């Protein structure tokens, strides 16, 4: 996940748009607000990021903070999300349904689902900026935006998965495997990673 390593770039290639957006905001602003940290942090945990590496990752990412500020403001919550503090619950990562329906983002937030929560203009710009290196072109936008207008956000996300994995023989209708549509960001990332194996 370190932006300076090939491994980090490759990892990001497998992320659905909600997580790419959080990752890019974190890189740009060196901060995420509470629900952004929660959405992204639990996704990374379920993806397999161990607590020790999670603490290093968040510490490096929040480069505008002193060690003391980081420990006081964020360390407890990161450990908490790994079930190491408080109730010691093993919190699952949020599903698409939860991301779409709960904790609606405000204008300065970066959590949520871009297909639902971005303006249509911003969504199209972000799709091209994030995915043109993975084969998405302007010609793909009308179909994706039509799906977004019918509020079938997970179908739009699935179509983007198909387009960006076309070089790995994923075709329209294949979805993330066996025709399945995206219902969870981790399922998207796992399906993408599995294609590399
Ligand atoms: Fe993320 Fe789900 Fe939205 Fe795709 S449909 S961007 S996985 S919340």
Short mmCIF file of N, CA and C and ligand atoms in Angstrom, two decimals, residues 16-19 39 95-97 99-100 112-116 153-155 157-158 182-186 188, ligand 1:
data_model
loop_
_atom_site.label_atom_id
_atom_site.label_comp_id
_atom_site.label_asym_id
_atom_site.label_seq_id
_atom_site.Cartn_x
_atom_site.Cartn_y
_atom_site.Cartn_z
N UNK A 16 -11.95 -1.61 -5.61
CA UNK A 16 -13.11 -0.96 -6.24
C UNK A 16 -13.03 0.55 -6.05
N UNK A 17 -13.89 1.25 -6.76
CA UNK A 17 -13.78 2.71 -6.81
C UNK A 17 -13.90 3.38 -5.43
N UNK A 18 -14.75 2.85 -4.56
CA UNK A 18 -14.90 3.47 -3.23
C UNK A 18 -13.56 3.47 -2.49
N UNK A 19 -12.81 2.37 -2.62
CA UNK A 19 -11.55 2.26 -1.89
C UNK A 19 -10.42 3.01 -2.61
N UNK A 39 -14.24 2.84 7.00
CA UNK A 39 -14.55 2.10 5.76
C UNK A 39 -13.27 1.52 5.15
N UNK A 95 -20.27 -3.84 3.83
CA UNK A 95 -20.76 -4.33 2.53
C UNK A 95 -21.19 -3.13 1.67
N UNK A 96 -21.43 -3.37 0.38
CA UNK A 96 -21.92 -2.31 -0.50
C UNK A 96 -23.25 -1.75 0.05
N UNK A 97 -24.12 -2.64 0.48
CA UNK A 97 -25.42 -2.19 1.00
C UNK A 97 -25.23 -1.21 2.15
N UNK A 99 -22.53 0.58 2.82
CA UNK A 99 -21.85 1.80 2.33
C UNK A 99 -22.84 2.69 1.58
N UNK A 100 -23.73 2.05 0.83
CA UNK A 100 -24.71 2.83 0.05
C UNK A 100 -25.77 3.48 0.93
N UNK A 112 -18.20 6.42 1.49
CA UNK A 112 -19.40 6.25 0.66
C UNK A 112 -19.06 5.51 -0.63
N UNK A 113 -20.03 5.50 -1.55
CA UNK A 113 -19.87 4.83 -2.84
C UNK A 113 -19.90 5.90 -3.93
N UNK A 114 -18.81 6.08 -4.68
CA UNK A 114 -18.78 7.13 -5.71
C UNK A 114 -19.92 7.02 -6.70
N UNK A 115 -20.33 5.79 -7.03
CA UNK A 115 -21.42 5.64 -8.02
C UNK A 115 -22.71 6.27 -7.50
N UNK A 116 -22.87 6.24 -6.20
CA UNK A 116 -24.06 6.87 -5.64
C UNK A 116 -23.81 8.30 -5.17
N UNK A 153 -26.28 0.89 -8.60
CA UNK A 153 -24.89 1.29 -8.41
C UNK A 153 -23.93 0.10 -8.45
N UNK A 154 -24.35 -1.01 -7.84
CA UNK A 154 -23.46 -2.17 -7.81
C UNK A 154 -23.30 -2.78 -9.21
N UNK A 155 -24.31 -2.55 -10.07
CA UNK A 155 -24.21 -3.05 -11.46
C UNK A 155 -23.19 -2.19 -12.23
N UNK A 157 -20.65 -0.69 -10.87
CA UNK A 157 -19.36 -1.11 -10.32
C UNK A 157 -18.92 -2.43 -10.96
N UNK A 158 -19.86 -3.33 -11.15
CA UNK A 158 -19.56 -4.63 -11.76
C UNK A 158 -19.11 -4.43 -13.21
N UNK A 182 -21.19 -7.23 -7.93
CA UNK A 182 -20.45 -6.82 -6.73
C UNK A 182 -21.43 -6.52 -5.60
N UNK A 183 -21.22 -7.16 -4.46
CA UNK A 183 -22.04 -6.82 -3.29
C UNK A 183 -21.16 -6.41 -2.09
N UNK A 184 -19.84 -6.54 -2.27
CA UNK A 184 -18.94 -6.22 -1.16
C UNK A 184 -17.59 -5.78 -1.74
N UNK A 185 -17.03 -4.68 -1.25
CA UNK A 185 -15.74 -4.24 -1.78
C UNK A 185 -14.63 -5.29 -1.67
N UNK A 186 -14.64 -6.07 -0.59
CA UNK A 186 -13.60 -7.10 -0.44
C UNK A 186 -13.76 -8.22 -1.46
N UNK A 188 -14.87 -7.79 -4.49
CA UNK A 188 -14.32 -7.20 -5.71
C UNK A 188 -12.80 -7.36 -5.73
FE1 LIG B 1 -17.60 0.16 -3.42
FE2 LIG B 1 -19.73 -1.41 -3.59
FE3 LIG B 1 -19.83 1.12 -4.49
FE4 LIG B 1 -18.43 -0.74 -5.79
S1 LIG B 1 -20.69 -0.70 -5.49
S2 LIG B 1 -17.75 1.34 -5.33
S3 LIG B 1 -17.62 -1.96 -4.11
S4 LIG B 1 -19.57 0.45 -2.36
#
